[in-house]
Amino acid sequence: DGGITQSPKYLFRKEGQNVTLSCEQNLNHDAMYWYRQDPGQGLRLIYYSQIVNDFQKGDIAEGYSVSREKKESFPLTVTSAQKNPTALYLCACSSPGQPVGKLFFGSGTQLSVL
Amino acid sequence: AQKVTQAQTEISVVEKEDVTLDCVYETRDTTYYLFWYKQPPSGELVFLIRRNSFDEQNEISGRYSWNFQKSTSSFNFTITASQVVDSAVYFCALRPASGGSYIPTFGRGTSLIVHP
Protein backbone atom coordinates (compact mmCIF):
# COMPACT_ATOMS: atom_id res chain seq x y z
CA ASP A 1 0.00 0.00 0.00
CA GLY A 2 1.23 3.47 -0.84
CA GLY A 3 1.52 5.96 1.94
CA ILE A 4 3.64 8.20 4.07
CA THR A 5 5.51 6.91 7.11
CA GLN A 6 6.86 8.88 10.03
CA SER A 7 9.21 7.53 12.66
CA PRO A 8 9.57 7.32 15.52
CA LYS A 9 6.05 7.82 16.85
CA TYR A 10 7.42 9.20 20.15
CA LEU A 11 10.73 10.96 20.68
CA PHE A 12 12.37 12.55 23.68
CA ARG A 13 14.99 15.26 23.46
CA LYS A 14 17.54 16.20 26.06
CA GLU A 15 18.71 19.74 26.62
CA GLY A 16 21.17 20.84 23.92
CA GLN A 17 20.53 17.83 21.75
CA ASN A 18 19.63 17.75 18.06
CA VAL A 19 17.08 15.15 17.00
CA THR A 20 16.00 14.01 13.55
CA LEU A 21 12.48 12.99 12.59
CA SER A 22 12.08 10.66 9.65
CA CYS A 23 9.49 11.02 6.88
CA GLU A 24 9.32 8.56 3.97
CA GLN A 25 6.72 8.33 1.22
CA ASN A 26 6.20 5.81 -1.57
CA LEU A 27 3.47 7.74 -3.37
CA ASN A 28 5.96 9.23 -5.84
CA HIS A 29 4.83 12.73 -4.87
CA ASP A 30 7.04 15.68 -5.66
CA ALA A 31 6.05 18.02 -2.84
CA MET A 32 6.62 17.34 0.83
CA TYR A 33 5.88 19.40 3.92
CA TRP A 34 6.56 19.56 7.64
CA TYR A 35 3.96 20.96 10.01
CA ARG A 36 4.02 21.54 13.73
CA GLN A 37 0.83 21.08 15.73
CA ASP A 38 0.40 22.52 19.21
CA PRO A 39 -2.86 22.11 21.12
CA GLY A 40 -5.35 24.75 19.98
CA GLN A 41 -2.85 26.22 17.50
CA GLY A 42 -3.72 24.38 14.34
CA LEU A 43 -1.01 23.39 11.87
CA ARG A 44 1.93 25.68 11.29
CA LEU A 45 4.27 25.17 8.37
CA ILE A 46 7.96 24.61 9.19
CA TYR A 47 9.52 23.75 5.81
CA TYR A 48 8.37 22.52 2.44
CA SER A 49 10.02 21.07 -0.64
CA GLN A 50 8.57 21.11 -4.14
CA ILE A 51 11.37 19.07 -5.77
CA VAL A 52 14.48 17.14 -4.83
CA ASN A 53 17.43 19.22 -3.62
CA ASP A 54 15.25 22.26 -3.06
CA PHE A 55 13.31 23.40 0.00
CA GLN A 56 11.80 26.59 1.38
CA LYS A 57 11.22 27.98 4.85
CA GLY A 58 7.71 28.08 6.18
CA ASP A 59 6.26 30.31 8.87
CA ILE A 60 8.23 28.89 11.82
CA ALA A 61 11.53 27.58 10.40
CA GLU A 62 13.81 28.95 13.12
CA GLY A 63 15.44 26.15 15.09
CA TYR A 64 14.74 23.53 12.42
CA SER A 65 16.57 22.19 9.38
CA VAL A 66 15.69 19.82 6.55
CA SER A 67 17.20 18.04 3.57
CA ARG A 68 15.70 16.61 0.42
CA GLU A 69 18.30 14.37 -1.19
CA LYS A 70 15.79 11.81 -2.39
CA LYS A 71 12.27 12.21 -3.69
CA GLU A 72 10.84 9.81 -1.13
CA SER A 73 12.55 11.21 1.95
CA PHE A 74 12.28 14.55 3.79
CA PRO A 75 13.88 14.35 7.27
CA LEU A 76 13.45 17.16 9.78
CA THR A 77 16.11 18.02 12.36
CA VAL A 78 15.02 19.84 15.49
CA THR A 79 18.12 21.65 16.66
CA SER A 80 19.10 22.79 20.13
CA ALA A 81 18.22 26.33 18.99
CA GLN A 82 14.55 25.38 19.12
CA LYS A 83 13.82 26.18 22.75
CA ASN A 84 10.24 24.92 22.85
CA PRO A 85 10.16 21.80 20.70
CA THR A 86 7.39 19.89 22.45
CA ALA A 87 4.69 19.32 19.83
CA LEU A 88 3.25 16.88 17.33
CA TYR A 89 5.17 16.99 14.06
CA LEU A 90 3.28 16.04 10.93
CA CYS A 91 4.78 15.28 7.55
CA ALA A 92 2.70 15.50 4.40
CA CYS A 93 3.08 15.14 0.66
CA SER A 94 1.09 16.13 -2.40
CA SER A 95 0.96 15.70 -6.13
CA PRO A 96 -0.80 17.84 -8.75
CA GLY A 97 -3.42 15.36 -9.81
CA GLN A 98 -4.64 13.84 -6.58
CA PRO A 99 -6.94 16.08 -6.69
CA VAL A 100 -5.02 19.30 -6.80
CA GLY A 101 -4.04 20.52 -3.37
CA LYS A 102 -4.90 17.36 -1.47
CA LEU A 103 -2.34 16.58 1.21
CA PHE A 104 -1.51 13.08 2.38
CA PHE A 105 -0.36 13.02 6.00
CA GLY A 106 1.71 10.71 8.13
CA SER A 107 0.55 9.79 11.62
CA GLY A 108 3.03 12.13 13.27
CA THR A 109 5.93 12.15 15.71
CA GLN A 110 5.24 13.41 19.21
CA LEU A 111 8.38 15.16 20.45
CA SER A 112 8.85 15.88 24.13
CA VAL A 113 11.64 17.39 26.18
CA LEU A 114 13.24 15.42 29.01
CA ALA B 1 -2.50 37.15 3.21
CA GLN B 2 -4.77 34.21 3.78
CA LYS B 3 -6.61 33.43 6.97
CA VAL B 4 -8.91 30.62 8.07
CA THR B 5 -10.99 30.98 11.21
CA GLN B 6 -12.64 28.12 13.01
CA ALA B 7 -14.28 29.90 15.90
CA GLN B 8 -15.52 26.74 17.62
CA THR B 9 -12.70 25.28 19.66
CA GLU B 10 -14.66 22.33 20.96
CA ILE B 11 -18.14 20.96 20.36
CA SER B 12 -19.77 18.27 22.45
CA VAL B 13 -22.89 16.43 21.26
CA VAL B 14 -24.78 13.26 22.01
CA GLU B 15 -24.89 10.53 19.42
CA LYS B 16 -27.50 11.01 16.65
CA GLU B 17 -27.50 14.78 17.00
CA ASP B 18 -26.70 16.88 13.94
CA VAL B 19 -23.68 19.16 14.27
CA THR B 20 -22.26 21.95 12.12
CA LEU B 21 -18.63 23.00 12.13
CA ASP B 22 -18.02 26.56 10.99
CA CYS B 23 -15.22 27.80 8.76
CA VAL B 24 -14.73 31.40 7.66
CA TYR B 25 -11.87 32.43 5.43
CA GLU B 26 -10.14 35.51 4.08
CA THR B 27 -8.20 35.72 0.84
CA ARG B 28 -7.38 38.19 -1.92
CA ASP B 29 -7.09 35.44 -4.50
CA THR B 30 -9.86 35.24 -7.07
CA THR B 31 -9.55 31.50 -7.41
CA TYR B 32 -8.78 29.16 -4.56
CA TYR B 33 -9.49 25.77 -3.04
CA LEU B 34 -11.08 24.98 0.28
CA PHE B 35 -10.57 21.75 2.17
CA TRP B 36 -11.75 19.84 5.20
CA TYR B 37 -9.58 17.28 6.98
CA LYS B 38 -10.37 14.96 9.88
CA GLN B 39 -7.78 14.11 12.55
CA PRO B 40 -8.82 11.11 14.65
CA PRO B 41 -6.99 10.26 17.89
CA SER B 42 -4.41 8.30 15.89
CA GLY B 43 -3.04 11.64 14.69
CA GLU B 44 -3.09 11.25 10.92
CA LEU B 45 -5.09 13.90 9.08
CA VAL B 46 -7.50 12.43 6.55
CA PHE B 47 -8.75 14.37 3.55
CA LEU B 48 -12.54 14.76 3.42
CA ILE B 49 -13.31 17.21 0.63
CA ARG B 50 -11.97 19.87 -1.71
CA ARG B 51 -14.11 22.68 -3.10
CA ASN B 52 -13.18 25.06 -5.94
CA SER B 53 -13.99 28.73 -5.42
CA PHE B 54 -15.92 28.89 -8.69
CA ASP B 55 -18.21 26.00 -7.76
CA GLU B 56 -20.74 26.95 -5.11
CA GLN B 57 -22.77 23.78 -5.32
CA ASN B 58 -23.28 22.18 -1.96
CA GLU B 59 -22.12 18.64 -1.60
CA ILE B 60 -23.40 15.66 0.29
CA SER B 61 -21.55 12.45 1.00
CA GLY B 62 -23.45 10.06 3.21
CA ARG B 63 -23.94 11.75 6.59
CA TYR B 64 -21.56 14.57 5.65
CA SER B 65 -22.56 17.75 3.84
CA TRP B 66 -20.76 20.96 3.01
CA ASN B 67 -22.24 24.42 2.51
CA PHE B 68 -20.02 26.82 0.57
CA GLN B 69 -21.15 30.45 0.48
CA LYS B 70 -18.79 32.79 -1.30
CA SER B 71 -20.84 35.85 -0.32
CA THR B 72 -20.08 35.23 3.35
CA SER B 73 -16.67 33.55 2.81
CA SER B 74 -17.81 30.47 4.64
CA PHE B 75 -17.40 26.75 4.08
CA ASN B 76 -19.35 24.97 6.80
CA PHE B 77 -19.42 21.26 7.44
CA THR B 78 -22.45 19.40 8.79
CA ILE B 79 -22.54 15.89 10.18
CA THR B 80 -26.02 14.42 10.31
CA ALA B 81 -26.90 11.83 12.94
CA SER B 82 -23.46 11.98 14.52
CA GLN B 83 -21.73 8.83 15.71
CA VAL B 84 -19.02 8.18 18.29
CA VAL B 85 -16.59 7.44 15.44
CA ASP B 86 -17.00 11.05 14.29
CA SER B 87 -15.10 12.19 17.39
CA ALA B 88 -11.99 13.89 16.06
CA VAL B 89 -10.42 17.26 15.38
CA TYR B 90 -11.59 18.78 12.12
CA PHE B 91 -9.52 21.27 10.15
CA CYS B 92 -10.58 23.66 7.44
CA ALA B 93 -7.88 24.82 4.99
CA LEU B 94 -7.50 27.29 2.12
CA ARG B 95 -5.05 27.29 -0.79
CA PRO B 96 -4.59 29.59 -3.81
CA ALA B 97 -5.47 27.99 -7.12
CA SER B 98 -2.91 29.89 -9.17
CA GLY B 99 0.17 32.06 -8.93
CA GLY B 100 2.81 32.14 -6.23
CA SER B 101 2.73 29.82 -3.26
CA TYR B 102 0.54 26.76 -3.30
CA ILE B 103 0.85 26.24 0.41
CA PRO B 104 -2.43 25.71 2.26
CA THR B 105 -3.36 27.73 5.32
CA PHE B 106 -5.08 25.78 8.07
CA GLY B 107 -7.54 26.90 10.70
CA ARG B 108 -6.93 26.04 14.35
CA GLY B 109 -9.30 23.11 14.23
CA THR B 110 -12.54 22.18 15.98
CA SER B 111 -12.54 19.28 18.39
CA LEU B 112 -15.76 17.31 18.10
CA ILE B 113 -16.71 14.97 20.91
CA VAL B 114 -19.65 12.66 20.32
CA HIS B 115 -20.96 10.99 23.45
CA PRO B 116 -22.79 7.65 23.28
mmCIF file with all atom_site columns, N, CA, C and O in Angstrom, chain A residues 9 33 35 37 40-43 45 48 88 90 99-103 105-107, chain B residues 33 35 37 39 42-45 47 50 91 95 101-104 106-109:
data_model
loop_
_atom_site.group_PDB
_atom_site.id
_atom_site.type_symbol
_atom_site.label_atom_id
_atom_site.label_alt_id
_atom_site.label_comp_id
_atom_site.label_asym_id
_atom_site.label_entity_id
_atom_site.label_seq_id
_atom_site.pdbx_PDB_ins_code
_atom_site.Cartn_x
_atom_site.Cartn_y
_atom_site.Cartn_z
_atom_site.occupancy
_atom_site.B_iso_or_equiv
_atom_site.pdbx_formal_charge
_atom_site.auth_seq_id
_atom_site.auth_comp_id
_atom_site.auth_asym_id
_atom_site.auth_atom_id
_atom_site.pdbx_PDB_model_num
ATOM 1   N N  . LYS A 1 9   ? 7.348   7.258  16.469 1.00 0.00 ? 9   LYS A N  1
ATOM 2   C CA . LYS A 1 9   ? 6.052   7.824  16.854 1.00 0.00 ? 9   LYS A CA 1
ATOM 3   C C  . LYS A 1 9   ? 6.212   8.749  18.065 1.00 0.00 ? 9   LYS A C  1
ATOM 4   O O  . LYS A 1 9   ? 5.540   9.757  18.174 1.00 0.00 ? 9   LYS A O  1
ATOM 5   N N  . TYR A 1 33  ? 6.060   18.310 2.964  1.00 0.00 ? 33  TYR A N  1
ATOM 6   C CA . TYR A 1 33  ? 5.875   19.401 3.923  1.00 0.00 ? 33  TYR A CA 1
ATOM 7   C C  . TYR A 1 33  ? 6.096   18.903 5.345  1.00 0.00 ? 33  TYR A C  1
ATOM 8   O O  . TYR A 1 33  ? 5.811   17.743 5.647  1.00 0.00 ? 33  TYR A O  1
ATOM 9   N N  . TYR A 1 35  ? 4.804   20.100 9.198  1.00 0.00 ? 35  TYR A N  1
ATOM 10  C CA . TYR A 1 35  ? 3.961   20.965 10.013 1.00 0.00 ? 35  TYR A CA 1
ATOM 11  C C  . TYR A 1 35  ? 4.198   20.670 11.482 1.00 0.00 ? 35  TYR A C  1
ATOM 12  O O  . TYR A 1 35  ? 4.470   19.539 11.874 1.00 0.00 ? 35  TYR A O  1
ATOM 13  N N  . GLN A 1 37  ? 2.159   20.918 15.154 1.00 0.00 ? 37  GLN A N  1
ATOM 14  C CA . GLN A 1 37  ? 0.832   21.080 15.734 1.00 0.00 ? 37  GLN A CA 1
ATOM 15  C C  . GLN A 1 37  ? 0.944   21.194 17.243 1.00 0.00 ? 37  GLN A C  1
ATOM 16  O O  . GLN A 1 37  ? 1.436   20.289 17.919 1.00 0.00 ? 37  GLN A O  1
ATOM 17  N N  . GLY A 1 40  ? -4.613  23.510 20.200 1.00 0.00 ? 40  GLY A N  1
ATOM 18  C CA . GLY A 1 40  ? -5.348  24.749 19.980 1.00 0.00 ? 40  GLY A CA 1
ATOM 19  C C  . GLY A 1 40  ? -4.698  25.714 19.002 1.00 0.00 ? 40  GLY A C  1
ATOM 20  O O  . GLY A 1 40  ? -5.209  26.811 18.791 1.00 0.00 ? 40  GLY A O  1
ATOM 21  N N  . GLN A 1 41  ? -3.576  25.312 18.401 1.00 0.00 ? 41  GLN A N  1
ATOM 22  C CA . GLN A 1 41  ? -2.853  26.217 17.499 1.00 0.00 ? 41  GLN A CA 1
ATOM 23  C C  . GLN A 1 41  ? -3.022  25.867 16.038 1.00 0.00 ? 41  GLN A C  1
ATOM 24  O O  . GLN A 1 41  ? -2.569  26.586 15.166 1.00 0.00 ? 41  GLN A O  1
ATOM 25  N N  . GLY A 1 42  ? -3.632  24.779 15.736 1.00 0.00 ? 42  GLY A N  1
ATOM 26  C CA . GLY A 1 42  ? -3.720  24.381 14.345 1.00 0.00 ? 42  GLY A CA 1
ATOM 27  C C  . GLY A 1 42  ? -2.384  23.886 13.825 1.00 0.00 ? 42  GLY A C  1
ATOM 28  O O  . GLY A 1 42  ? -1.494  23.522 14.591 1.00 0.00 ? 42  GLY A O  1
ATOM 29  N N  . LEU A 1 43  ? -2.240  23.867 12.511 1.00 0.00 ? 43  LEU A N  1
ATOM 30  C CA . LEU A 1 43  ? -1.015  23.388 11.872 1.00 0.00 ? 43  LEU A CA 1
ATOM 31  C C  . LEU A 1 43  ? -0.203  24.583 11.378 1.00 0.00 ? 43  LEU A C  1
ATOM 32  O O  . LEU A 1 43  ? -0.724  25.435 10.650 1.00 0.00 ? 43  LEU A O  1
ATOM 33  N N  . LEU A 1 45  ? 3.319   25.709 9.326  1.00 0.00 ? 45  LEU A N  1
ATOM 34  C CA . LEU A 1 45  ? 4.272   25.173 8.366  1.00 0.00 ? 45  LEU A CA 1
ATOM 35  C C  . LEU A 1 45  ? 5.707   25.481 8.792  1.00 0.00 ? 45  LEU A C  1
ATOM 36  O O  . LEU A 1 45  ? 6.052   26.636 9.042  1.00 0.00 ? 45  LEU A O  1
ATOM 37  N N  . TYR A 1 48  ? 8.958   23.302 3.503  1.00 0.00 ? 48  TYR A N  1
ATOM 38  C CA . TYR A 1 48  ? 8.373   22.517 2.442  1.00 0.00 ? 48  TYR A CA 1
ATOM 39  C C  . TYR A 1 48  ? 9.363   22.386 1.294  1.00 0.00 ? 48  TYR A C  1
ATOM 40  O O  . TYR A 1 48  ? 10.288  23.199 1.152  1.00 0.00 ? 48  TYR A O  1
ATOM 41  N N  . LEU A 1 88  ? 3.444   17.958 18.300 1.00 0.00 ? 88  LEU A N  1
ATOM 42  C CA . LEU A 1 88  ? 3.250   16.879 17.334 1.00 0.00 ? 88  LEU A CA 1
ATOM 43  C C  . LEU A 1 88  ? 3.735   17.373 15.979 1.00 0.00 ? 88  LEU A C  1
ATOM 44  O O  . LEU A 1 88  ? 3.339   18.447 15.536 1.00 0.00 ? 88  LEU A O  1
ATOM 45  N N  . LEU A 1 90  ? 3.972   16.747 11.999 1.00 0.00 ? 90  LEU A N  1
ATOM 46  C CA . LEU A 1 90  ? 3.283   16.043 10.932 1.00 0.00 ? 90  LEU A CA 1
ATOM 47  C C  . LEU A 1 90  ? 3.972   16.288 9.602  1.00 0.00 ? 90  LEU A C  1
ATOM 48  O O  . LEU A 1 90  ? 4.252   17.426 9.241  1.00 0.00 ? 90  LEU A O  1
ATOM 49  N N  . PRO A 1 99  ? -6.843  14.877 -5.849 1.00 0.00 ? 99  PRO A N  1
ATOM 50  C CA . PRO A 1 99  ? -6.944  16.085 -6.685 1.00 0.00 ? 99  PRO A CA 1
ATOM 51  C C  . PRO A 1 99  ? -5.961  17.174 -6.268 1.00 0.00 ? 99  PRO A C  1
ATOM 52  O O  . PRO A 1 99  ? -5.302  17.047 -5.254 1.00 0.00 ? 99  PRO A O  1
ATOM 53  N N  . VAL A 1 100 ? -5.935  18.213 -7.032 1.00 0.00 ? 100 VAL A N  1
ATOM 54  C CA . VAL A 1 100 ? -5.020  19.304 -6.802 1.00 0.00 ? 100 VAL A CA 1
ATOM 55  C C  . VAL A 1 100 ? -5.165  19.838 -5.389 1.00 0.00 ? 100 VAL A C  1
ATOM 56  O O  . VAL A 1 100 ? -6.259  20.138 -4.929 1.00 0.00 ? 100 VAL A O  1
ATOM 57  N N  . GLY A 1 101 ? -4.044  19.927 -4.696 1.00 0.00 ? 101 GLY A N  1
ATOM 58  C CA . GLY A 1 101 ? -4.038  20.517 -3.372 1.00 0.00 ? 101 GLY A CA 1
ATOM 59  C C  . GLY A 1 101 ? -4.244  19.547 -2.245 1.00 0.00 ? 101 GLY A C  1
ATOM 60  O O  . GLY A 1 101 ? -4.016  19.891 -1.083 1.00 0.00 ? 101 GLY A O  1
ATOM 61  N N  . LYS A 1 102 ? -4.663  18.338 -2.532 1.00 0.00 ? 102 LYS A N  1
ATOM 62  C CA . LYS A 1 102 ? -4.900  17.365 -1.468 1.00 0.00 ? 102 LYS A CA 1
ATOM 63  C C  . LYS A 1 102 ? -3.571  16.963 -0.842 1.00 0.00 ? 102 LYS A C  1
ATOM 64  O O  . LYS A 1 102 ? -2.626  16.620 -1.547 1.00 0.00 ? 102 LYS A O  1
ATOM 65  N N  . LEU A 1 103 ? -3.524  17.004 0.476  1.00 0.00 ? 103 LEU A N  1
ATOM 66  C CA . LEU A 1 103 ? -2.342  16.577 1.206  1.00 0.00 ? 103 LEU A CA 1
ATOM 67  C C  . LEU A 1 103 ? -2.571  15.183 1.792  1.00 0.00 ? 103 LEU A C  1
ATOM 68  O O  . LEU A 1 103 ? -3.654  14.871 2.282  1.00 0.00 ? 103 LEU A O  1
ATOM 69  N N  . PHE A 1 105 ? -1.097  12.830 4.756  1.00 0.00 ? 105 PHE A N  1
ATOM 70  C CA . PHE A 1 105 ? -0.361  13.016 6.002  1.00 0.00 ? 105 PHE A CA 1
ATOM 71  C C  . PHE A 1 105 ? 0.136   11.702 6.573  1.00 0.00 ? 105 PHE A C  1
ATOM 72  O O  . PHE A 1 105 ? -0.507  10.653 6.425  1.00 0.00 ? 105 PHE A O  1
ATOM 73  N N  . GLY A 1 106 ? 1.271   11.793 7.286  1.00 0.00 ? 106 GLY A N  1
ATOM 74  C CA . GLY A 1 106 ? 1.708   10.713 8.126  1.00 0.00 ? 106 GLY A CA 1
ATOM 75  C C  . GLY A 1 106 ? 0.995   10.792 9.469  1.00 0.00 ? 106 GLY A C  1
ATOM 76  O O  . GLY A 1 106 ? 0.231   11.728 9.723  1.00 0.00 ? 106 GLY A O  1
ATOM 77  N N  . SER A 1 107 ? 1.252   9.837  10.338 1.00 0.00 ? 107 SER A N  1
ATOM 78  C CA . SER A 1 107 ? 0.555   9.791  11.624 1.00 0.00 ? 107 SER A CA 1
ATOM 79  C C  . SER A 1 107 ? 1.262   10.595 12.710 1.00 0.00 ? 107 SER A C  1
ATOM 80  O O  . SER A 1 107 ? 0.772   10.675 13.831 1.00 0.00 ? 107 SER A O  1
ATOM 81  N N  . TYR B 2 33  ? -8.893  27.040 -3.459 1.00 0.00 ? 33  TYR B N  1
ATOM 82  C CA . TYR B 2 33  ? -9.495  25.774 -3.042 1.00 0.00 ? 33  TYR B CA 1
ATOM 83  C C  . TYR B 2 33  ? -9.720  25.803 -1.539 1.00 0.00 ? 33  TYR B C  1
ATOM 84  O O  . TYR B 2 33  ? -8.916  26.351 -0.782 1.00 0.00 ? 33  TYR B O  1
ATOM 85  N N  . PHE B 2 35  ? -10.675 23.149 1.781  1.00 0.00 ? 35  PHE B N  1
ATOM 86  C CA . PHE B 2 35  ? -10.571 21.746 2.169  1.00 0.00 ? 35  PHE B CA 1
ATOM 87  C C  . PHE B 2 35  ? -11.106 21.540 3.585  1.00 0.00 ? 35  PHE B C  1
ATOM 88  O O  . PHE B 2 35  ? -11.086 22.450 4.410  1.00 0.00 ? 35  PHE B O  1
ATOM 89  N N  . TYR B 2 37  ? -10.304 18.477 6.582  1.00 0.00 ? 37  TYR B N  1
ATOM 90  C CA . TYR B 2 37  ? -9.579  17.282 6.981  1.00 0.00 ? 37  TYR B CA 1
ATOM 91  C C  . TYR B 2 37  ? -10.077 16.844 8.356  1.00 0.00 ? 37  TYR B C  1
ATOM 92  O O  . TYR B 2 37  ? -10.460 17.659 9.184  1.00 0.00 ? 37  TYR B O  1
ATOM 93  N N  . GLN B 2 39  ? -8.909  14.670 11.806 1.00 0.00 ? 39  GLN B N  1
ATOM 94  C CA . GLN B 2 39  ? -7.783  14.109 12.553 1.00 0.00 ? 39  GLN B CA 1
ATOM 95  C C  . GLN B 2 39  ? -8.308  13.284 13.716 1.00 0.00 ? 39  GLN B C  1
ATOM 96  O O  . GLN B 2 39  ? -8.628  13.810 14.774 1.00 0.00 ? 39  GLN B O  1
ATOM 97  N N  . SER B 2 42  ? -5.663  8.892  16.383 1.00 0.00 ? 42  SER B N  1
ATOM 98  C CA . SER B 2 42  ? -4.412  8.295  15.893 1.00 0.00 ? 42  SER B CA 1
ATOM 99  C C  . SER B 2 42  ? -3.428  9.348  15.393 1.00 0.00 ? 42  SER B C  1
ATOM 100 O O  . SER B 2 42  ? -2.230  9.095  15.288 1.00 0.00 ? 42  SER B O  1
ATOM 101 N N  . GLY B 2 43  ? -3.928  10.531 15.054 1.00 0.00 ? 43  GLY B N  1
ATOM 102 C CA . GLY B 2 43  ? -3.035  11.637 14.692 1.00 0.00 ? 43  GLY B CA 1
ATOM 103 C C  . GLY B 2 43  ? -2.961  11.962 13.218 1.00 0.00 ? 43  GLY B C  1
ATOM 104 O O  . GLY B 2 43  ? -2.614  13.084 12.865 1.00 0.00 ? 43  GLY B O  1
ATOM 105 N N  . GLU B 2 44  ? -3.249  11.030 12.358 1.00 0.00 ? 44  GLU B N  1
ATOM 106 C CA . GLU B 2 44  ? -3.087  11.247 10.923 1.00 0.00 ? 44  GLU B CA 1
ATOM 107 C C  . GLU B 2 44  ? -4.275  12.012 10.356 1.00 0.00 ? 44  GLU B C  1
ATOM 108 O O  . GLU B 2 44  ? -5.411  11.590 10.495 1.00 0.00 ? 44  GLU B O  1
ATOM 109 N N  . LEU B 2 45  ? -4.015  13.133 9.706  1.00 0.00 ? 45  LEU B N  1
ATOM 110 C CA . LEU B 2 45  ? -5.093  13.897 9.075  1.00 0.00 ? 45  LEU B CA 1
ATOM 111 C C  . LEU B 2 45  ? -5.570  13.173 7.829  1.00 0.00 ? 45  LEU B C  1
ATOM 112 O O  . LEU B 2 45  ? -4.765  12.732 6.997  1.00 0.00 ? 45  LEU B O  1
ATOM 113 N N  . PHE B 2 47  ? -8.045  13.469 4.458  1.00 0.00 ? 47  PHE B N  1
ATOM 114 C CA . PHE B 2 47  ? -8.750  14.374 3.551  1.00 0.00 ? 47  PHE B CA 1
ATOM 115 C C  . PHE B 2 47  ? -10.227 13.998 3.472  1.00 0.00 ? 47  PHE B C  1
ATOM 116 O O  . PHE B 2 47  ? -10.576 12.823 3.319  1.00 0.00 ? 47  PHE B O  1
ATOM 117 N N  . ARG B 2 50  ? -12.525 18.653 -1.123 1.00 0.00 ? 50  ARG B N  1
ATOM 118 C CA . ARG B 2 50  ? -11.967 19.867 -1.707 1.00 0.00 ? 50  ARG B CA 1
ATOM 119 C C  . ARG B 2 50  ? -13.066 20.566 -2.494 1.00 0.00 ? 50  ARG B C  1
ATOM 120 O O  . ARG B 2 50  ? -13.850 19.925 -3.198 1.00 0.00 ? 50  ARG B O  1
ATOM 121 N N  . PHE B 2 91  ? -10.224 20.078 10.627 1.00 0.00 ? 91  PHE B N  1
ATOM 122 C CA . PHE B 2 91  ? -9.518  21.271 10.153 1.00 0.00 ? 91  PHE B CA 1
ATOM 123 C C  . PHE B 2 91  ? -10.074 21.727 8.814  1.00 0.00 ? 91  PHE B C  1
ATOM 124 O O  . PHE B 2 91  ? -10.289 20.913 7.906  1.00 0.00 ? 91  PHE B O  1
ATOM 125 N N  . ARG B 2 95  ? -6.267  27.259 0.021  1.00 0.00 ? 95  ARG B N  1
ATOM 126 C CA . ARG B 2 95  ? -5.054  27.295 -0.791 1.00 0.00 ? 95  ARG B CA 1
ATOM 127 C C  . ARG B 2 95  ? -5.314  28.047 -2.087 1.00 0.00 ? 95  ARG B C  1
ATOM 128 O O  . ARG B 2 95  ? -6.357  27.838 -2.716 1.00 0.00 ? 95  ARG B O  1
ATOM 129 N N  . SER B 2 101 ? 2.646   30.971 -4.149 1.00 0.00 ? 101 SER B N  1
ATOM 130 C CA . SER B 2 101 ? 2.734   29.821 -3.259 1.00 0.00 ? 101 SER B CA 1
ATOM 131 C C  . SER B 2 101 ? 1.477   28.970 -3.324 1.00 0.00 ? 101 SER B C  1
ATOM 132 O O  . SER B 2 101 ? 0.372   29.478 -3.362 1.00 0.00 ? 101 SER B O  1
ATOM 133 N N  . TYR B 2 102 ? 1.665   27.682 -3.326 1.00 0.00 ? 102 TYR B N  1
ATOM 134 C CA . TYR B 2 102 ? 0.538   26.759 -3.300 1.00 0.00 ? 102 TYR B CA 1
ATOM 135 C C  . TYR B 2 102 ? 0.386   26.117 -1.933 1.00 0.00 ? 102 TYR B C  1
ATOM 136 O O  . TYR B 2 102 ? -0.154  25.032 -1.804 1.00 0.00 ? 102 TYR B O  1
ATOM 137 N N  . ILE B 2 103 ? 0.876   26.797 -0.941 1.00 0.00 ? 103 ILE B N  1
ATOM 138 C CA . ILE B 2 103 ? 0.852   26.242 0.412  1.00 0.00 ? 103 ILE B CA 1
ATOM 139 C C  . ILE B 2 103 ? -0.490  26.522 1.057  1.00 0.00 ? 103 ILE B C  1
ATOM 140 O O  . ILE B 2 103 ? -0.948  27.662 1.090  1.00 0.00 ? 103 ILE B O  1
ATOM 141 N N  . PRO B 2 104 ? -1.133  25.485 1.605  1.00 0.00 ? 104 PRO B N  1
ATOM 142 C CA . PRO B 2 104 ? -2.429  25.706 2.264  1.00 0.00 ? 104 PRO B CA 1
ATOM 143 C C  . PRO B 2 104 ? -2.269  26.356 3.628  1.00 0.00 ? 104 PRO B C  1
ATOM 144 O O  . PRO B 2 104 ? -1.286  26.128 4.318  1.00 0.00 ? 104 PRO B O  1
ATOM 145 N N  . PHE B 2 106 ? -4.130  26.541 7.269  1.00 0.00 ? 106 PHE B N  1
ATOM 146 C CA . PHE B 2 106 ? -5.081  25.782 8.074  1.00 0.00 ? 106 PHE B CA 1
ATOM 147 C C  . PHE B 2 106 ? -5.693  26.648 9.163  1.00 0.00 ? 106 PHE B C  1
ATOM 148 O O  . PHE B 2 106 ? -5.046  27.549 9.698  1.00 0.00 ? 106 PHE B O  1
ATOM 149 N N  . GLY B 2 107 ? -6.942  26.331 9.502  1.00 0.00 ? 107 GLY B N  1
ATOM 150 C CA . GLY B 2 107 ? -7.538  26.902 10.702 1.00 0.00 ? 107 GLY B CA 1
ATOM 151 C C  . GLY B 2 107 ? -7.004  26.190 11.920 1.00 0.00 ? 107 GLY B C  1
ATOM 152 O O  . GLY B 2 107 ? -6.205  25.254 11.823 1.00 0.00 ? 107 GLY B O  1
ATOM 153 N N  . ARG B 2 108 ? -7.442  26.618 13.105 1.00 0.00 ? 108 ARG B N  1
ATOM 154 C CA . ARG B 2 108 ? -6.935  26.041 14.353 1.00 0.00 ? 108 ARG B CA 1
ATOM 155 C C  . ARG B 2 108 ? -7.611  24.727 14.712 1.00 0.00 ? 108 ARG B C  1
ATOM 156 O O  . ARG B 2 108 ? -7.204  24.056 15.650 1.00 0.00 ? 108 ARG B O  1
ATOM 157 N N  . GLY B 2 109 ? -8.634  24.386 13.989 1.00 0.00 ? 109 GLY B N  1
ATOM 158 C CA . GLY B 2 109 ? -9.295  23.115 14.230 1.00 0.00 ? 109 GLY B CA 1
ATOM 159 C C  . GLY B 2 109 ? -10.437 23.210 15.224 1.00 0.00 ? 109 GLY B C  1
ATOM 160 O O  . GLY B 2 109 ? -10.450 24.073 16.108 1.00 0.00 ? 109 GLY B O  1
#
